[in-house]
Amino acid sequence: IWQTVAGIAAATRKSRYHSRLFAYLAMDTMTENDYLTAWGLYAFAALGCLLVWWRMTRWIWRWLREPLQLLMAVLLLSPTIVDPVKTQFAPAVAITALDLVLKVGNNAWRAISDLFMYTMIAFALYIVFVLIRWPIERAANARRERKVAADAALAAEPEDDEPFRRPAPAGGMRVEPRL
């Protein structure tokens, strides 16, 4: 008889997820506020990672450093769609890593294609920026070199003892003062 009572009690007993606290945690939907808070925290963490990456790559040659910094920015800041019905986005790197490591979902290829697309767009814009910047820098370097050469020539000239005297006439003849 006690086994029957224990079996009935076990069948009618509610799980721990029926309390209010755990019912909220067991829901798989996010409110708009939760979604924006999560993106805000992720953006703050991603900017921190970018600052650390910039600090780590500051010793590298400039033409290698800038593309590496751009690649890291694209990896950290590019979103991909998670649920097309709800139009919710998540970081593409996180979706790719979770789908490949845990072998769940089919969003990995979409996230990889989004990462590739964002990378190509970012590098195309970077190349345009470099092509605009390059002639400007060359002109600035040439101007700087001319200034250094002019300063060196001025320093090599002997200093004039009488700065306010009249220059000698070109013909070698004496010039009378005017009255």
PDB file of N, CA, C and O in Angstrom, residues 125-170:
ATOM      1  N   LEU A 125      36.616  48.727 -48.153  1.00  0.00           N
ATOM      2  CA  LEU A 125      36.626  50.109 -47.658  1.00  0.00           C
ATOM      3  C   LEU A 125      38.019  50.518 -47.175  1.00  0.00           C
ATOM      4  O   LEU A 125      38.444  51.660 -47.358  1.00  0.00           O
ATOM      5  N   TYR A 126      38.729  49.582 -46.561  1.00  0.00           N
ATOM      6  CA  TYR A 126      40.083  49.869 -46.092  1.00  0.00           C
ATOM      7  C   TYR A 126      41.016  50.149 -47.276  1.00  0.00           C
ATOM      8  O   TYR A 126      41.847  51.065 -47.218  1.00  0.00           O
ATOM      9  N   ILE A 127      40.887  49.386 -48.349  1.00  0.00           N
ATOM     10  CA  ILE A 127      41.732  49.609 -49.525  1.00  0.00           C
ATOM     11  C   ILE A 127      41.435  50.972 -50.140  1.00  0.00           C
ATOM     12  O   ILE A 127      42.356  51.699 -50.543  1.00  0.00           O
ATOM     13  N   VAL A 128      40.167  51.352 -50.189  1.00  0.00           N
ATOM     14  CA  VAL A 128      39.815  52.682 -50.699  1.00  0.00           C
ATOM     15  C   VAL A 128      40.437  53.754 -49.799  1.00  0.00           C
ATOM     16  O   VAL A 128      41.008  54.741 -50.286  1.00  0.00           O
ATOM     17  N   PHE A 129      40.345  53.565 -48.504  1.00  0.00           N
ATOM     18  CA  PHE A 129      40.938  54.511 -47.555  1.00  0.00           C
ATOM     19  C   PHE A 129      42.450  54.620 -47.750  1.00  0.00           C
ATOM     20  O   PHE A 129      43.016  55.717 -47.753  1.00  0.00           O
ATOM     21  N   VAL A 130      43.118  53.481 -47.944  1.00  0.00           N
ATOM     22  CA  VAL A 130      44.572  53.485 -48.147  1.00  0.00           C
ATOM     23  C   VAL A 130      44.933  54.172 -49.457  1.00  0.00           C
ATOM     24  O   VAL A 130      45.895  54.939 -49.519  1.00  0.00           O
ATOM     25  N   LEU A 131      44.151  53.927 -50.503  1.00  0.00           N
ATOM     26  CA  LEU A 131      44.439  54.563 -51.788  1.00  0.00           C
ATOM     27  C   LEU A 131      44.242  56.076 -51.739  1.00  0.00           C
ATOM     28  O   LEU A 131      44.902  56.812 -52.472  1.00  0.00           O
ATOM     29  N   ILE A 132      43.366  56.542 -50.894  1.00  0.00           N
ATOM     30  CA  ILE A 132      43.186  57.986 -50.717  1.00  0.00           C
ATOM     31  C   ILE A 132      44.303  58.556 -49.834  1.00  0.00           C
ATOM     32  O   ILE A 132      44.837  59.628 -50.086  1.00  0.00           O
ATOM     33  N   ARG A 133      44.683  57.811 -48.810  1.00  0.00           N
ATOM     34  CA  ARG A 133      45.667  58.292 -47.839  1.00  0.00           C
ATOM     35  C   ARG A 133      47.090  58.298 -48.394  1.00  0.00           C
ATOM     36  O   ARG A 133      47.890  59.163 -48.030  1.00  0.00           O
ATOM     37  N   TRP A 134      47.413  57.365 -49.271  1.00  0.00           N
ATOM     38  CA  TRP A 134      48.780  57.206 -49.742  1.00  0.00           C
ATOM     39  C   TRP A 134      49.334  58.443 -50.443  1.00  0.00           C
ATOM     40  O   TRP A 134      50.419  58.927 -50.085  1.00  0.00           O
ATOM     41  N   PRO A 135      48.651  59.035 -51.442  1.00  0.00           N
ATOM     42  CA  PRO A 135      49.218  60.245 -52.062  1.00  0.00           C
ATOM     43  C   PRO A 135      49.307  61.431 -51.103  1.00  0.00           C
ATOM     44  O   PRO A 135      50.229  62.246 -51.191  1.00  0.00           O
ATOM     45  N   ILE A 136      48.379  61.507 -50.177  1.00  0.00           N
ATOM     46  CA  ILE A 136      48.423  62.603 -49.199  1.00  0.00           C
ATOM     47  C   ILE A 136      49.659  62.467 -48.318  1.00  0.00           C
ATOM     48  O   ILE A 136      50.353  63.450 -48.042  1.00  0.00           O
ATOM     49  N   GLU A 137      49.953  61.242 -47.894  1.00  0.00           N
ATOM     50  CA  GLU A 137      51.137  61.027 -47.061  1.00  0.00           C
ATOM     51  C   GLU A 137      52.423  61.258 -47.841  1.00  0.00           C
ATOM     52  O   GLU A 137      53.389  61.794 -47.296  1.00  0.00           O
ATOM     53  N   ARG A 138      52.453  60.856 -49.097  1.00  0.00           N
ATOM     54  CA  ARG A 138      53.651  61.092 -49.913  1.00  0.00           C
ATOM     55  C   ARG A 138      53.901  62.586 -50.074  1.00  0.00           C
ATOM     56  O   ARG A 138      55.047  63.046 -49.986  1.00  0.00           O
ATOM     57  N   ALA A 139      52.852  63.364 -50.326  1.00  0.00           N
ATOM     58  CA  ALA A 139      53.009  64.818 -50.454  1.00  0.00           C
ATOM     59  C   ALA A 139      53.469  65.429 -49.132  1.00  0.00           C
ATOM     60  O   ALA A 139      54.319  66.324 -49.116  1.00  0.00           O
ATOM     61  N   ALA A 140      52.930  64.953 -48.024  1.00  0.00           N
ATOM     62  CA  ALA A 140      53.340  65.480 -46.718  1.00  0.00           C
ATOM     63  C   ALA A 140      54.802  65.144 -46.427  1.00  0.00           C
ATOM     64  O   ALA A 140      55.548  65.984 -45.891  1.00  0.00           O
ATOM     65  N   ASN A 141      55.233  63.938 -46.785  1.00  0.00           N
ATOM     66  CA  ASN A 141      56.646  63.574 -46.581  1.00  0.00           C
ATOM     67  C   ASN A 141      57.569  64.410 -47.452  1.00  0.00           C
ATOM     68  O   ASN A 141      58.641  64.835 -47.002  1.00  0.00           O
ATOM     69  N   ALA A 142      57.175  64.662 -48.704  1.00  0.00           N
ATOM     70  CA  ALA A 142      57.989  65.501 -49.589  1.00  0.00           C
ATOM     71  C   ALA A 142      58.076  66.922 -49.051  1.00  0.00           C
ATOM     72  O   ALA A 142      59.151  67.543 -49.066  1.00  0.00           O
ATOM     73  N   ARG A 143      56.958  67.443 -48.553  1.00  0.00           N
ATOM     74  CA  ARG A 143      56.942  68.793 -47.979  1.00  0.00           C
ATOM     75  C   ARG A 143      57.845  68.849 -46.741  1.00  0.00           C
ATOM     76  O   ARG A 143      58.585  69.804 -46.546  1.00  0.00           O
ATOM     77  N   ARG A 144      57.801  67.813 -45.932  1.00  0.00           N
ATOM     78  CA  ARG A 144      58.635  67.747 -44.735  1.00  0.00           C
ATOM     79  C   ARG A 144      60.121  67.695 -45.111  1.00  0.00           C
ATOM     80  O   ARG A 144      60.951  68.354 -44.481  1.00  0.00           O
ATOM     81  N   GLU A 145      60.458  66.918 -46.141  1.00  0.00           N
ATOM     82  CA  GLU A 145      61.856  66.830 -46.582  1.00  0.00           C
ATOM     83  C   GLU A 145      62.346  68.164 -47.142  1.00  0.00           C
ATOM     84  O   GLU A 145      63.498  68.547 -46.908  1.00  0.00           O
ATOM     85  N   ARG A 146      61.486  68.869 -47.904  1.00  0.00           N
ATOM     86  CA  ARG A 146      61.875  70.189 -48.423  1.00  0.00           C
ATOM     87  C   ARG A 146      62.121  71.165 -47.281  1.00  0.00           C
ATOM     88  O   ARG A 146      63.038  71.976 -47.325  1.00  0.00           O
ATOM     89  N   LYS A 147      61.300  71.097 -46.244  1.00  0.00           N
ATOM     90  CA  LYS A 147      61.473  72.001 -45.108  1.00  0.00           C
ATOM     91  C   LYS A 147      62.776  71.703 -44.374  1.00  0.00           C
ATOM     92  O   LYS A 147      63.507  72.626 -43.979  1.00  0.00           O
ATOM     93  N   VAL A 148      63.088  70.417 -44.204  1.00  0.00           N
ATOM     94  CA  VAL A 148      64.349  70.045 -43.545  1.00  0.00           C
ATOM     95  C   VAL A 148      65.530  70.515 -44.378  1.00  0.00           C
ATOM     96  O   VAL A 148      66.524  71.045 -43.842  1.00  0.00           O
ATOM     97  N   ALA A 149      65.455  70.365 -45.700  1.00  0.00           N
ATOM     98  CA  ALA A 149      66.548  70.812 -46.568  1.00  0.00           C
ATOM     99  C   ALA A 149      66.699  72.333 -46.519  1.00  0.00           C
ATOM    100  O   ALA A 149      67.824  72.862 -46.486  1.00  0.00           O
ATOM    101  N   ALA A 150      65.585  73.060 -46.503  1.00  0.00           N
ATOM    102  CA  ALA A 150      65.645  74.524 -46.426  1.00  0.00           C
ATOM    103  C   ALA A 150      66.219  74.965 -45.083  1.00  0.00           C
ATOM    104  O   ALA A 150      67.017  75.920 -45.027  1.00  0.00           O
ATOM    105  N   ASP A 151      65.834  74.286 -44.000  1.00  0.00           N
ATOM    106  CA  ASP A 151      66.387  74.618 -42.683  1.00  0.00           C
ATOM    107  C   ASP A 151      67.890  74.337 -42.630  1.00  0.00           C
ATOM    108  O   ASP A 151      68.651  75.102 -42.033  1.00  0.00           O
ATOM    109  N   ALA A 152      68.328  73.254 -43.272  1.00  0.00           N
ATOM    110  CA  ALA A 152      69.758  72.926 -43.287  1.00  0.00           C
ATOM    111  C   ALA A 152      70.534  73.953 -44.102  1.00  0.00           C
ATOM    112  O   ALA A 152      71.649  74.351 -43.725  1.00  0.00           O
ATOM    113  N   ALA A 153      69.964  74.396 -45.223  1.00  0.00           N
ATOM    114  CA  ALA A 153      70.631  75.407 -46.045  1.00  0.00           C
ATOM    115  C   ALA A 153      70.700  76.736 -45.307  1.00  0.00           C
ATOM    116  O   ALA A 153      71.700  77.465 -45.392  1.00  0.00           O
ATOM    117  N   LEU A 154      69.673  77.084 -44.584  1.00  0.00           N
ATOM    118  CA  LEU A 154      69.655  78.325 -43.815  1.00  0.00           C
ATOM    119  C   LEU A 154      70.669  78.260 -42.678  1.00  0.00           C
ATOM    120  O   LEU A 154      71.329  79.257 -42.369  1.00  0.00           O
ATOM    121  N   ALA A 155      70.814  77.096 -42.072  1.00  0.00           N
ATOM    122  CA  ALA A 155      71.776  76.956 -40.981  1.00  0.00           C
ATOM    123  C   ALA A 155      73.207  77.002 -41.504  1.00  0.00           C
ATOM    124  O   ALA A 155      74.121  77.433 -40.793  1.00  0.00           O
ATOM    125  N   ALA A 156      73.436  76.577 -42.734  1.00  0.00           N
ATOM    126  CA  ALA A 156      74.787  76.571 -43.297  1.00  0.00           C
ATOM    127  C   ALA A 156      75.228  77.964 -43.738  1.00  0.00           C
ATOM    128  O   ALA A 156      76.421  78.218 -43.881  1.00  0.00           O
ATOM    129  N   GLU A 157      74.311  78.878 -43.966  1.00  0.00           N
ATOM    130  CA  GLU A 157      74.623  80.240 -44.382  1.00  0.00           C
ATOM    131  C   GLU A 157      75.260  81.005 -43.228  1.00  0.00           C
ATOM    132  O   GLU A 157      74.820  80.901 -42.088  1.00  0.00           O
ATOM    133  N   PRO A 158      76.299  81.812 -43.515  1.00  0.00           N
ATOM    134  CA  PRO A 158      76.877  82.604 -42.412  1.00  0.00           C
ATOM    135  C   PRO A 158      75.912  83.710 -41.990  1.00  0.00           C
ATOM    136  O   PRO A 158      75.164  84.240 -42.800  1.00  0.00           O
ATOM    137  N   GLU A 159      75.993  84.016 -40.730  1.00  0.00           N
ATOM    138  CA  GLU A 159      75.092  85.031 -40.197  1.00  0.00           C
ATOM    139  C   GLU A 159      75.579  86.418 -40.570  1.00  0.00           C
ATOM    140  O   GLU A 159      76.781  86.697 -40.575  1.00  0.00           O
ATOM    141  N   ASP A 160      74.680  87.300 -40.892  1.00  0.00           N
ATOM    142  CA  ASP A 160      75.011  88.665 -41.314  1.00  0.00           C
ATOM    143  C   ASP A 160      75.293  89.512 -40.076  1.00  0.00           C
ATOM    144  O   ASP A 160      74.510  89.543 -39.136  1.00  0.00           O
ATOM    145  N   ASP A 161      76.449  90.236 -40.109  1.00  0.00           N
ATOM    146  CA  ASP A 161      76.811  91.071 -38.969  1.00  0.00           C
ATOM    147  C   ASP A 161      76.022  92.364 -38.940  1.00  0.00           C
ATOM    148  O   ASP A 161      75.736  92.901 -37.882  1.00  0.00           O
ATOM    149  N   GLU A 162      75.755  92.929 -40.103  1.00  0.00           N
ATOM    150  CA  GLU A 162      75.020  94.180 -40.180  1.00  0.00           C
ATOM    151  C   GLU A 162      73.700  93.941 -40.902  1.00  0.00           C
ATOM    152  O   GLU A 162      73.603  94.099 -42.117  1.00  0.00           O
ATOM    153  N   PRO A 163      72.678  93.603 -40.174  1.00  0.00           N
ATOM    154  CA  PRO A 163      71.427  93.244 -40.834  1.00  0.00           C
ATOM    155  C   PRO A 163      70.715  94.427 -41.476  1.00  0.00           C
ATOM    156  O   PRO A 163      69.920  94.249 -42.389  1.00  0.00           O
ATOM    157  N   PHE A 164      71.009  95.682 -41.058  1.00  0.00           N
ATOM    158  CA  PHE A 164      70.270  96.826 -41.592  1.00  0.00           C
ATOM    159  C   PHE A 164      71.055  97.631 -42.625  1.00  0.00           C
ATOM    160  O   PHE A 164      70.649  98.710 -43.010  1.00  0.00           O
ATOM    161  N   ARG A 165      72.193  97.170 -43.071  1.00  0.00           N
ATOM    162  CA  ARG A 165      72.961  97.943 -44.054  1.00  0.00           C
ATOM    163  C   ARG A 165      72.334  97.763 -45.435  1.00  0.00           C
ATOM    164  O   ARG A 165      71.674  96.763 -45.712  1.00  0.00           O
ATOM    165  N   ARG A 166      72.617  98.755 -46.269  1.00  0.00           N
ATOM    166  CA  ARG A 166      72.085  98.704 -47.639  1.00  0.00           C
ATOM    167  C   ARG A 166      72.869  97.687 -48.446  1.00  0.00           C
ATOM    168  O   ARG A 166      74.087  97.583 -48.306  1.00  0.00           O
ATOM    169  N   PRO A 167      72.179  96.986 -49.309  1.00  0.00           N
ATOM    170  CA  PRO A 167      72.902  96.031 -50.155  1.00  0.00           C
ATOM    171  C   PRO A 167      73.781  96.781 -51.166  1.00  0.00           C
ATOM    172  O   PRO A 167      73.482  97.899 -51.580  1.00  0.00           O
ATOM    173  N   ALA A 168      74.864  96.172 -51.535  1.00  0.00           N
ATOM    174  CA  ALA A 168      75.783  96.776 -52.508  1.00  0.00           C
ATOM    175  C   ALA A 168      75.097  96.817 -53.869  1.00  0.00           C
ATOM    176  O   ALA A 168      74.348  95.927 -54.218  1.00  0.00           O
ATOM    177  N   PRO A 169      75.351  97.873 -54.638  1.00  0.00           N
ATOM    178  CA  PRO A 169      74.729  97.948 -55.963  1.00  0.00           C
ATOM    179  C   PRO A 169      75.248  96.849 -56.877  1.00  0.00           C
ATOM    180  O   PRO A 169      76.383  96.402 -56.744  1.00  0.00           O
ATOM    181  N   ALA A 170      74.413  96.460 -57.787  1.00  0.00           N
ATOM    182  CA  ALA A 170      74.748  95.347 -58.667  1.00  0.00           C
ATOM    183  C   ALA A 170      75.854  95.715 -59.642  1.00  0.00           C
ATOM    184  O   ALA A 170      76.665  94.888 -60.012  1.00  0.00           O
TER     185      ALA A 170
END
